[in-house]
Short mmCIF file of C-alpha atoms and ligand atoms in Angstrom, two decimals:
data_model
loop_
_atom_site.label_atom_id
_atom_site.label_comp_id
_atom_site.label_asym_id
_atom_site.label_seq_id
_atom_site.Cartn_x
_atom_site.Cartn_y
_atom_site.Cartn_z
CA UNK A 1 51.80 -80.86 -31.25
CA UNK A 2 54.16 -83.56 -33.36
CA UNK A 3 54.76 -83.19 -36.98
CA UNK A 4 52.63 -86.11 -37.75
CA UNK A 5 49.63 -84.49 -35.65
CA UNK A 6 49.96 -81.19 -37.83
CA UNK A 7 50.00 -83.09 -41.50
CA UNK A 8 47.00 -85.02 -40.37
CA UNK A 9 45.39 -82.12 -38.52
CA UNK A 10 45.77 -78.21 -39.35
CA UNK A 11 47.75 -78.79 -42.41
CA UNK A 12 44.94 -80.91 -44.12
CA UNK A 13 42.17 -78.06 -43.00
CA UNK A 14 44.93 -75.94 -44.65
CA UNK A 15 45.29 -77.48 -47.75
CA UNK A 16 41.59 -77.89 -47.96
CA UNK A 17 41.22 -74.43 -47.75
CA UNK A 18 43.67 -73.23 -49.82
CA UNK A 19 42.36 -75.60 -52.67
CA UNK A 20 38.58 -74.63 -52.09
CA UNK A 21 39.04 -70.73 -51.48
CA UNK A 22 41.90 -70.31 -54.19
CA UNK A 23 39.85 -72.16 -56.54
CA UNK A 24 36.68 -69.77 -56.09
CA UNK A 25 39.26 -66.81 -56.44
CA UNK A 26 40.02 -68.41 -59.63
CA UNK A 27 36.86 -68.34 -60.89
CA UNK A 28 35.81 -65.17 -58.96
CA UNK A 29 38.62 -63.17 -61.12
CA UNK A 30 37.96 -65.04 -64.42
CA UNK A 31 34.15 -63.59 -64.04
CA UNK A 32 34.97 -60.28 -62.88
CA UNK A 33 37.57 -59.32 -65.35
CA UNK A 34 35.79 -61.40 -68.03
CA UNK A 35 32.63 -58.95 -67.57
CA UNK A 36 34.82 -55.82 -68.16
CA UNK A 37 37.05 -57.30 -70.94
CA UNK A 38 35.56 -60.07 -72.63
CA UNK A 39 32.17 -58.64 -73.08
CA UNK A 40 31.52 -60.58 -76.57
CA UNK A 41 30.87 -63.49 -74.45
CA UNK A 42 28.16 -62.06 -72.45
CA UNK A 43 26.66 -60.35 -75.35
CA UNK A 44 25.99 -63.64 -77.48
CA UNK A 45 25.81 -65.67 -74.31
CA UNK A 46 23.80 -68.77 -74.91
CA UNK A 47 23.10 -71.66 -72.25
CA UNK A 48 22.72 -73.78 -75.80
CA UNK A 49 26.00 -73.92 -76.88
CA UNK A 50 27.48 -74.00 -73.34
CA UNK A 51 25.84 -77.06 -72.35
CA UNK A 52 26.44 -78.79 -76.02
CA UNK A 53 30.14 -78.04 -75.59
CA UNK A 54 30.50 -79.37 -72.22
CA UNK A 55 28.60 -82.37 -72.72
CA UNK A 56 30.63 -83.29 -76.04
CA UNK A 57 33.66 -83.06 -73.94
CA UNK A 58 33.18 -84.23 -70.39
CA UNK A 59 31.62 -87.25 -71.96
CA UNK A 60 33.95 -88.68 -74.76
CA UNK A 61 31.54 -87.70 -78.07
CA UNK A 62 34.13 -85.14 -79.15
CA UNK A 63 36.70 -85.13 -82.18
CA UNK A 64 39.62 -85.83 -80.40
CA UNK A 65 38.71 -89.28 -80.04
CA UNK A 66 38.61 -90.11 -83.55
CA UNK A 67 42.02 -87.61 -84.26
CA UNK A 68 44.37 -88.61 -81.22
CA UNK A 69 42.11 -91.86 -79.97
CA UNK A 70 45.15 -93.40 -77.84
CA UNK A 71 45.58 -90.16 -76.10
CA UNK A 72 42.36 -89.13 -75.51
CA UNK A 73 41.05 -92.48 -74.17
CA UNK A 74 44.00 -92.62 -71.89
CA UNK A 75 43.27 -89.15 -71.02
CA UNK A 76 39.80 -89.88 -70.15
CA UNK A 77 40.62 -93.11 -67.51
CA UNK A 78 43.45 -91.02 -66.12
CA UNK A 79 40.64 -88.45 -65.11
CA UNK A 80 38.30 -90.63 -63.74
CA UNK A 81 40.59 -92.67 -61.97
CA UNK A 82 41.95 -89.28 -60.42
CA UNK A 83 38.49 -87.94 -59.25
CA UNK A 84 37.00 -91.74 -58.31
CA UNK A 85 40.01 -93.12 -56.12
CA UNK A 86 40.38 -90.39 -53.48
CA UNK A 87 36.47 -89.91 -53.03
CA UNK A 88 35.20 -93.25 -53.18
CA UNK A 89 37.99 -95.59 -51.61
CA UNK A 90 36.75 -96.99 -48.57
CA UNK A 91 39.36 -95.99 -46.47
CA UNK A 92 38.69 -92.16 -47.29
CA UNK A 93 35.03 -92.34 -46.42
CA UNK A 94 35.93 -94.06 -43.14
CA UNK A 95 37.71 -91.13 -42.39
CA UNK A 96 35.24 -88.44 -43.29
CA UNK A 97 32.56 -90.75 -40.78
CA UNK A 98 35.19 -90.42 -38.10
CA UNK A 99 35.71 -86.35 -39.11
CA UNK A 100 33.89 -83.57 -37.26
CA UNK A 101 31.71 -84.15 -40.67
CA UNK A 102 30.34 -87.25 -40.06
CA UNK A 103 29.75 -87.61 -43.63
CA UNK A 104 29.36 -90.57 -45.24
CA UNK A 105 28.88 -92.39 -48.54
CA UNK A 106 29.10 -95.77 -50.21
CA UNK A 107 32.23 -96.93 -51.45
CA UNK A 108 33.69 -98.95 -54.48
CA UNK A 109 35.27 -102.31 -53.24
CA UNK A 110 38.97 -102.24 -52.48
CA UNK A 111 40.14 -104.59 -55.10
CA UNK A 112 38.60 -101.66 -58.15
CA UNK A 113 40.60 -99.00 -56.41
CA UNK A 114 43.50 -101.05 -56.64
CA UNK A 115 43.24 -101.48 -60.14
CA UNK A 116 42.46 -98.10 -60.87
CA UNK A 117 45.51 -96.72 -58.99
CA UNK A 118 47.91 -99.12 -60.69
CA UNK A 119 46.11 -97.88 -64.27
CA UNK A 120 46.57 -94.87 -63.27
CA UNK A 121 49.85 -94.83 -62.13
CA UNK A 122 50.57 -96.52 -65.48
CA UNK A 123 49.17 -93.85 -67.93
CA UNK A 124 50.84 -91.25 -65.49
CA UNK A 125 54.28 -92.84 -66.36
CA UNK A 126 53.33 -93.47 -69.89
CA UNK A 127 52.48 -89.42 -70.04
CA UNK A 128 55.97 -88.80 -68.42
CA UNK A 129 57.82 -90.68 -70.91
CA UNK A 130 55.91 -89.25 -73.62
CA UNK A 131 57.04 -86.01 -72.53
CA UNK A 132 60.61 -86.77 -72.18
CA UNK A 133 60.88 -88.48 -75.28
CA UNK A 134 58.35 -87.27 -77.69
CA UNK A 135 60.23 -84.17 -79.54
CA UNK A 136 57.37 -82.18 -79.76
CA UNK A 137 56.07 -82.81 -76.18
CA UNK A 138 59.33 -82.26 -75.19
CA UNK A 139 59.68 -78.44 -77.04
CA UNK A 140 56.29 -77.25 -75.36
CA UNK A 141 56.70 -78.98 -71.56
CA UNK A 142 57.93 -76.79 -68.83
CA UNK A 143 59.98 -77.93 -66.13
CA UNK A 144 55.97 -77.30 -64.22
CA UNK A 145 54.68 -79.91 -66.44
CA UNK A 146 57.06 -82.59 -64.92
CA UNK A 147 56.81 -81.34 -61.69
CA UNK A 148 52.67 -80.99 -61.58
CA UNK A 149 52.39 -84.75 -63.19
CA UNK A 150 54.73 -86.22 -60.25
CA UNK A 151 53.07 -84.18 -57.70
CA UNK A 152 49.57 -85.73 -59.02
CA UNK A 153 51.13 -89.21 -59.24
CA UNK A 154 52.34 -88.82 -55.93
CA UNK A 155 49.33 -89.71 -53.88
CA UNK A 156 48.40 -92.77 -55.53
CA UNK A 157 51.54 -94.13 -55.39
CA UNK A 158 52.06 -93.61 -51.54
CA UNK A 159 48.48 -94.77 -51.31
CA UNK A 160 49.45 -98.07 -53.13
CA UNK A 161 52.66 -98.56 -50.61
CA UNK A 162 50.39 -97.59 -47.84
CA UNK A 163 47.34 -99.73 -48.31
CA UNK A 164 49.93 -103.00 -49.59
CA UNK A 165 52.72 -102.42 -46.75
CA UNK A 166 55.12 -102.23 -50.21
CA UNK A 167 57.98 -100.51 -48.40
CA UNK A 168 57.45 -101.43 -45.15
CA UNK A 169 60.48 -103.63 -44.81
CA UNK A 170 62.53 -100.22 -45.51
CA UNK A 171 62.55 -98.50 -42.06
CA UNK A 172 62.30 -95.03 -42.87
CA UNK A 173 60.02 -95.03 -45.79
CA UNK A 174 57.60 -97.83 -44.62
CA UNK A 175 57.21 -96.29 -41.07
CA UNK A 176 56.38 -92.76 -42.43
CA UNK A 177 54.27 -93.70 -45.54
CA UNK A 178 50.98 -92.30 -44.03
CA UNK A 179 52.68 -88.97 -43.41
CA UNK A 180 53.89 -89.23 -47.49
CA UNK A 181 50.82 -89.95 -48.22
CA UNK A 182 49.23 -86.97 -46.44
CA UNK A 183 52.09 -84.95 -47.51
CA UNK A 184 51.65 -85.50 -51.25
CA UNK A 185 48.19 -85.17 -51.40
CA UNK A 186 48.12 -81.98 -49.38
CA UNK A 187 50.75 -80.48 -51.49
CA UNK A 188 48.70 -81.29 -54.39
CA UNK A 189 45.71 -79.57 -53.18
CA UNK A 190 47.62 -76.52 -52.12
CA UNK A 191 49.17 -76.14 -55.79
CA UNK A 192 46.01 -76.87 -57.50
CA UNK A 193 44.91 -73.19 -57.59
CA UNK A 194 48.02 -71.90 -58.53
CA UNK A 195 48.74 -73.52 -61.79
CA UNK A 196 47.50 -75.46 -64.75
CA UNK A 197 45.93 -77.96 -62.45
CA UNK A 198 43.16 -75.01 -61.69
CA UNK A 199 41.84 -76.56 -65.46
CA UNK A 200 40.02 -78.53 -63.24
CA UNK A 201 37.19 -75.68 -62.75
CA UNK A 202 38.29 -73.25 -65.18
CA UNK A 203 37.80 -75.99 -67.98
CA UNK A 204 34.09 -75.31 -67.62
CA UNK A 205 34.81 -71.43 -68.09
CA UNK A 206 37.26 -71.57 -70.82
CA UNK A 207 34.80 -74.19 -72.95
CA UNK A 208 32.11 -72.25 -72.01
CA UNK A 209 33.71 -69.06 -73.60
CA UNK A 210 34.72 -70.63 -76.87
CA UNK A 211 31.36 -72.44 -76.92
CA UNK A 212 29.61 -69.26 -76.89
CA UNK A 213 32.37 -67.94 -79.61
CA UNK A 214 32.17 -70.90 -81.81
CA UNK A 215 28.61 -71.76 -81.72
CA UNK A 216 27.19 -68.85 -82.86
CA UNK A 217 29.32 -69.21 -86.12
CA UNK A 218 27.94 -72.29 -86.48
CA UNK A 219 31.57 -73.89 -86.21
CA UNK A 220 31.76 -77.46 -84.48
CA UNK A 221 32.21 -77.35 -80.88
CA UNK B 1 59.07 -49.57 -76.21
CA UNK B 2 58.50 -51.67 -73.21
CA UNK B 3 56.15 -49.42 -71.72
CA UNK B 4 54.46 -48.96 -75.24
CA UNK B 5 54.19 -52.54 -75.77
CA UNK B 6 52.41 -53.06 -72.39
CA UNK B 7 50.23 -49.99 -72.73
CA UNK B 8 49.17 -51.78 -75.94
CA UNK B 9 48.62 -55.15 -74.53
CA UNK B 10 47.02 -54.30 -70.87
CA UNK B 11 43.82 -53.19 -72.21
CA UNK B 12 43.83 -55.85 -74.63
CA UNK B 13 44.65 -59.07 -72.89
CA UNK B 14 41.33 -60.22 -71.62
CA UNK B 15 40.17 -62.67 -68.95
CA UNK B 16 40.48 -65.43 -71.30
CA UNK B 17 43.66 -65.08 -72.62
CA UNK B 18 45.04 -64.99 -69.02
CA UNK B 19 43.12 -68.15 -67.91
CA UNK B 20 44.60 -69.90 -71.53
CA UNK B 21 48.09 -69.05 -71.17
CA UNK B 22 47.54 -70.42 -67.41
CA UNK B 23 45.95 -73.77 -68.21
CA UNK B 24 47.37 -75.01 -71.43
CA UNK B 25 48.18 -78.49 -70.28
CA UNK B 26 50.99 -78.55 -72.71
CA UNK B 27 49.34 -82.13 -73.94
CA UNK B 28 50.00 -81.51 -77.67
CA UNK B 29 46.43 -82.72 -78.85
CA UNK B 30 46.24 -79.94 -80.71
CA UNK B 31 49.50 -80.79 -82.90
CA UNK B 32 48.41 -82.89 -85.53
CA UNK B 33 45.44 -80.62 -86.13
CA UNK B 34 47.59 -77.74 -87.45
CA UNK B 35 48.42 -77.90 -91.18
CA UNK B 36 51.47 -76.34 -90.82
CA UNK B 37 52.44 -79.17 -87.94
CA UNK B 38 51.48 -81.53 -90.58
CA UNK B 39 53.10 -80.18 -94.03
CA UNK B 40 56.01 -79.78 -92.18
CA UNK B 41 56.99 -83.28 -91.41
CA UNK B 42 55.59 -82.84 -87.85
CA UNK B 43 57.98 -80.44 -87.01
CA UNK B 44 57.44 -79.61 -83.17
CA UNK B 45 58.04 -76.05 -83.88
CA UNK B 46 54.76 -75.79 -85.45
CA UNK B 47 52.48 -77.15 -82.14
CA UNK B 48 49.65 -74.29 -81.70
CA UNK B 49 50.41 -74.17 -77.88
CA UNK B 50 54.32 -73.43 -79.02
CA UNK B 51 53.50 -70.52 -81.19
CA UNK B 52 51.84 -68.66 -78.18
CA UNK B 53 54.85 -68.89 -76.14
CA UNK B 54 55.66 -65.37 -77.14
CA UNK B 55 52.49 -63.98 -75.66
CA UNK B 56 53.09 -65.56 -72.38
CA UNK B 57 56.72 -64.43 -72.41
CA UNK B 58 56.16 -60.76 -73.25
CA UNK B 59 53.92 -60.44 -70.36
CA UNK B 60 56.06 -62.19 -68.01
CA UNK B 61 58.95 -59.78 -69.33
CA UNK B 62 56.66 -56.82 -68.96
CA UNK B 63 57.14 -56.20 -72.57
CA UNK B 64 60.75 -55.89 -72.35
CA UNK B 65 61.68 -57.33 -75.49
CA UNK B 66 64.19 -56.29 -78.50
CA UNK B 67 63.45 -55.46 -82.19
CA UNK B 68 65.08 -58.93 -82.79
CA UNK B 69 62.73 -60.79 -80.49
CA UNK B 70 59.37 -58.88 -82.18
CA UNK B 71 61.25 -60.22 -85.77
CA UNK B 72 61.00 -63.29 -84.75
CA UNK B 73 57.45 -63.46 -83.44
CA UNK B 74 56.64 -61.67 -86.64
CA UNK B 75 58.01 -65.11 -88.53
CA UNK B 76 55.75 -67.13 -86.24
CA UNK B 77 52.55 -65.22 -86.28
CA UNK B 78 52.46 -64.49 -89.71
CA UNK B 79 54.46 -67.52 -91.46
CA UNK B 80 53.35 -70.26 -89.28
CA UNK B 81 49.30 -69.58 -88.40
CA UNK B 82 47.04 -68.61 -90.39
CA UNK B 83 44.42 -68.16 -87.74
CA UNK B 84 42.43 -70.93 -89.04
CA UNK B 85 41.03 -71.93 -85.46
CA UNK B 86 41.29 -75.44 -86.32
CA UNK B 87 43.17 -76.24 -83.40
CA UNK B 88 40.51 -74.91 -80.84
CA UNK B 89 38.25 -77.50 -82.39
CA UNK B 90 40.33 -80.31 -80.90
CA UNK B 91 42.12 -78.57 -77.73
CA UNK B 92 39.89 -80.05 -74.79
CA UNK B 93 39.97 -76.66 -73.14
CA UNK B 94 39.11 -75.12 -76.23
CA UNK B 95 42.12 -72.46 -76.54
CA UNK B 96 41.65 -70.07 -78.83
CA UNK B 97 45.54 -70.11 -80.23
CA UNK B 98 44.06 -67.68 -83.24
CA UNK B 99 42.67 -65.24 -81.29
CA UNK B 100 45.75 -64.65 -79.05
CA UNK B 101 47.75 -65.05 -82.66
CA UNK B 102 45.98 -62.38 -83.81
CA UNK B 103 46.49 -60.06 -80.91
CA UNK B 104 50.67 -60.56 -81.10
CA UNK B 105 49.93 -59.52 -84.75
CA UNK B 106 47.86 -56.30 -83.74
CA UNK B 107 50.82 -55.65 -81.69
CA UNK B 108 53.56 -55.64 -83.95
CA UNK B 109 51.38 -53.69 -86.33
CA UNK B 110 51.34 -51.17 -83.16
CA UNK B 111 55.13 -51.25 -83.54
CA UNK B 112 55.32 -50.49 -87.16
CA UNK B 113 55.87 -54.48 -87.94
CA UNK B 114 53.51 -55.94 -90.56
CA UNK B 115 53.80 -57.31 -94.26
CA UNK B 116 54.47 -54.41 -96.56
CA UNK B 117 51.39 -55.56 -98.82
CA UNK B 118 49.13 -55.04 -96.12
CA UNK B 119 50.27 -51.83 -94.83
CA UNK B 120 49.90 -50.48 -98.58
CA UNK B 121 46.26 -51.64 -98.47
CA UNK B 122 45.56 -50.51 -95.23
CA UNK B 123 46.55 -46.80 -96.65
CA UNK B 124 44.38 -47.65 -99.27
CA UNK B 125 41.15 -48.16 -96.90
CA UNK B 126 42.05 -45.21 -94.92
CA UNK B 127 42.74 -42.88 -98.21
CA UNK B 128 40.22 -44.40 -100.57
CA UNK B 129 37.55 -46.71 -98.75
CA UNK B 130 39.13 -49.83 -100.72
CA UNK B 131 42.31 -52.14 -100.96
CA UNK B 132 43.17 -51.20 -104.28
CA UNK B 133 43.20 -47.59 -104.37
CA UNK B 134 40.07 -47.36 -106.64
CA UNK B 135 38.94 -43.93 -106.97
CA UNK B 136 35.15 -43.18 -106.78
CA UNK B 137 35.24 -42.21 -110.29
CA UNK B 138 37.09 -44.93 -111.86
CA UNK B 139 34.79 -47.02 -109.79
CA UNK B 140 31.35 -45.74 -111.23
CA UNK B 141 32.85 -45.42 -114.60
CA UNK B 142 34.02 -49.43 -114.27
CA UNK B 143 30.41 -50.11 -113.64
CA UNK B 144 29.23 -47.85 -116.51
CA UNK B 145 31.74 -49.56 -118.79
CA UNK B 146 30.66 -53.32 -117.69
CA UNK B 147 26.93 -52.12 -118.18
CA UNK B 148 27.86 -51.23 -121.68
CA UNK B 149 29.85 -54.68 -122.57
CA UNK B 150 27.14 -56.58 -121.09
CA UNK B 151 24.05 -54.85 -122.62
CA UNK B 152 25.51 -56.02 -126.24
CA UNK B 153 25.11 -59.68 -125.23
CA UNK B 154 21.86 -59.31 -123.25
CA UNK B 155 19.72 -56.26 -124.75
CA UNK B 156 18.30 -53.81 -121.95
CA UNK B 157 20.72 -54.97 -119.36
CA UNK B 158 21.36 -52.56 -116.41
CA UNK B 159 23.85 -52.37 -113.80
CA UNK B 160 21.84 -49.86 -110.90
CA UNK B 161 23.87 -47.49 -108.92
CA UNK B 162 22.87 -46.04 -105.84
CA UNK B 163 19.06 -47.39 -106.49
CA UNK B 164 17.53 -46.55 -103.62
CA UNK B 165 15.17 -49.22 -101.96
CA UNK B 166 16.72 -51.65 -103.83
CA UNK B 167 16.54 -55.30 -101.98
CA UNK B 168 20.13 -55.86 -102.23
CA UNK B 169 23.61 -53.64 -101.79
CA UNK B 170 25.88 -55.74 -103.90
CA UNK B 171 29.51 -55.56 -102.77
CA UNK B 172 32.76 -56.88 -104.51
CA UNK B 173 36.15 -57.84 -103.96
CA UNK B 174 38.21 -54.27 -104.90
CA UNK B 175 40.34 -56.61 -107.39
CA UNK B 176 37.35 -57.23 -108.99
CA UNK B 177 37.27 -53.48 -110.78
CA UNK B 178 40.84 -53.76 -111.00
CA UNK B 179 41.71 -56.61 -112.66
CA UNK B 180 38.86 -58.82 -113.27
CA UNK B 181 36.15 -56.71 -114.04
CA UNK B 182 34.50 -59.89 -116.14
CA UNK B 183 33.43 -61.09 -112.68
CA UNK B 184 31.16 -58.34 -112.51
CA UNK B 185 29.64 -58.33 -115.53
CA UNK B 186 28.99 -62.50 -115.20
CA UNK B 187 27.28 -61.34 -112.12
CA UNK B 188 25.17 -58.60 -113.44
CA UNK B 189 24.06 -61.32 -116.38
CA UNK B 190 22.80 -63.31 -113.63
CA UNK B 191 21.14 -60.60 -111.50
CA UNK B 192 19.48 -59.78 -114.95
CA UNK B 193 18.14 -63.04 -115.77
CA UNK B 194 17.33 -63.76 -112.26
CA UNK B 195 15.21 -60.63 -112.15
CA UNK B 196 17.16 -59.45 -108.73
CA UNK B 197 16.47 -56.14 -107.47
CA UNK B 198 20.05 -54.72 -106.43
CA UNK B 199 22.31 -52.12 -106.47
CA UNK B 200 25.93 -50.79 -106.12
CA UNK B 201 26.77 -47.72 -104.32
CA UNK B 202 29.07 -45.35 -105.37
CA UNK B 203 30.51 -44.15 -102.86
CA UNK B 204 33.29 -46.20 -100.16
CA UNK B 205 31.48 -49.42 -98.61
CA UNK B 206 31.36 -51.74 -101.93
CA UNK B 207 34.62 -53.47 -101.08
CA UNK B 208 33.87 -56.07 -99.04
CA UNK B 209 37.02 -57.27 -98.38
CA UNK B 210 39.07 -56.60 -95.00
CA UNK B 211 42.74 -56.62 -94.94
CA UNK B 212 43.28 -54.73 -91.98
CA UNK B 213 41.80 -57.55 -89.85
CA UNK B 214 44.67 -59.55 -91.05
CA UNK B 215 47.38 -57.17 -88.73
CA UNK B 216 44.74 -57.01 -86.16
CA UNK B 217 43.99 -53.49 -86.90
CA UNK B 218 40.49 -53.11 -85.88
CA UNK B 219 40.28 -49.48 -86.14
CA UNK B 220 40.50 -49.86 -89.71
CA UNK B 221 38.52 -52.83 -90.02
CA UNK B 222 35.70 -51.12 -88.20
CA UNK B 223 35.67 -48.19 -90.52
CA UNK B 224 35.22 -50.51 -93.50
CA UNK B 225 32.51 -52.51 -92.54
CA UNK B 226 30.77 -49.17 -90.88
CA UNK B 227 31.25 -47.89 -94.45
CA UNK B 228 29.10 -50.58 -96.03
CA UNK B 229 26.45 -50.39 -93.26
CA UNK B 230 26.30 -46.70 -93.67
CA UNK B 231 25.66 -47.26 -97.72
CA UNK B 232 23.22 -49.95 -96.69
CA UNK B 233 21.25 -47.56 -94.31
CA UNK B 234 21.19 -44.53 -96.82
CA UNK B 235 20.22 -46.72 -99.76
CA UNK B 236 17.42 -48.37 -97.44
CA UNK B 237 18.27 -51.85 -98.91
CA UNK B 238 16.92 -55.10 -96.89
CA UNK B 239 20.09 -57.18 -97.50
CA UNK B 240 24.11 -57.00 -98.11
CA UNK B 241 25.37 -59.64 -100.64
CA UNK B 242 29.03 -59.64 -100.65
CA UNK B 243 31.01 -61.58 -103.94
CA UNK B 244 32.19 -65.16 -103.20
S1 LIG C 301 45.53 -79.32 -76.75
FE1 LIG C 301 45.13 -77.34 -75.64
S2 LIG C 301 45.93 -77.60 -73.54
FE2 LIG C 301 46.63 -79.10 -74.98
S3 LIG C 301 48.61 -78.29 -75.80
FE3 LIG C 301 47.14 -77.67 -77.25
S4 LIG C 301 46.41 -75.82 -76.81
FE4 LIG C 301 47.48 -76.58 -74.77
S1 LIG C 302 45.01 -71.24 -85.94
FE1 LIG C 302 46.78 -71.45 -86.43
S2 LIG C 302 48.05 -72.67 -85.12
FE2 LIG C 302 45.74 -73.21 -85.25
S3 LIG C 302 45.43 -74.86 -86.66
FE3 LIG C 302 45.24 -72.79 -87.52
S4 LIG C 302 47.32 -72.25 -88.38
FE4 LIG C 302 47.42 -73.96 -86.96
#
């Protein structure tokens, strides 16, 4: 098996499995440890507060829109693109159809996927510059914050290059863009459970826990 | 010392704390929600997320930090955050910064580091059941004196003490008998005119402040609250009312 087949086959499996199992372990660890050490959540548990807080923050119905409108709106757009493009891009769905699962669902138009990718990349660059140049954000940024932003943006950048043949003339880069695209996506999937990117799932538990705590006290959630 | 620190932290660093230290995106959305940040010309060091770096560091270093380090933690957790929880209302993950600051304060307290005034108040709570070291006799005398003074104005006014079966157990800030008895007199007048069925209690439980909470001394905190509950049960009151 050459390197390409490895990246296309086994490594993809490994990446997805690490992503899924790793995420489940993160959740299980939180749940089991919290039932022992954060009993307060369960003593006062209320779905009402959990739902209320999740809805207000998944939809842009929260205080941040007023307090930090620019950053919040960019944050929402960033996350929408991040979720929608990989899942509903037609090229990806074709791969699922051809896979052993033969799964299929409808796609978004390629033109839209293109625009979303460009917007995503633009926001990613803005976030990066903000991290570098805004004194406050620079102070609280760790090395991993820069790294993870780049890791998250790379699959989009390489995906765009791949579908548009942007770098095709440039020997090594052009020839291997598909490899880079897969590798970068796999890297991201693998890193998710071990880093702050795990917030994609822990978000629900973190907001839920604080929603219970703040809701019962009558604070805004 | 490092062992003591870890022994203190281990049972207290729960699932939420671990998760929060891990998922904080360092996005800075909490920055301009903190009054310390805005009041200090947007000083980056006042960003809520930055203030809890100590907890992360201490855990990473397995408690191997020196006295100077703890002194720096002290400066931050007492003088750069008053645990108001406002930042949490704006954090996308609702990370409870104040709760972690409170844990750091508790850790410092366990290592003998806390503001002098608070330490004194805690000693008073333990000895006298109130923060101002008012003895039971002085307390009852003060109420009686308030009653005498006020009754001159409103004839027939009584301030009930230990009245079993009253509707309300009324509690005060211990500074009132000490420095502002006129507050107690005003309240007595209001209760009298309103015909409210209330009572003071003569034994500890009448001070409704809980300063030990500010340095995370939950043991004393609990004792203070329990005192009030004990009195409420003994006197078979329906509700406990606290001063403003
Ligand atoms: S808003 Fe929340 S996630 Fe963002 S830096 Fe502040 S504490 Fe961290
Ligand atoms: S809890 Fe502390 S850090 Fe957060 S807003 Fe209040 S003072 Fe600032």
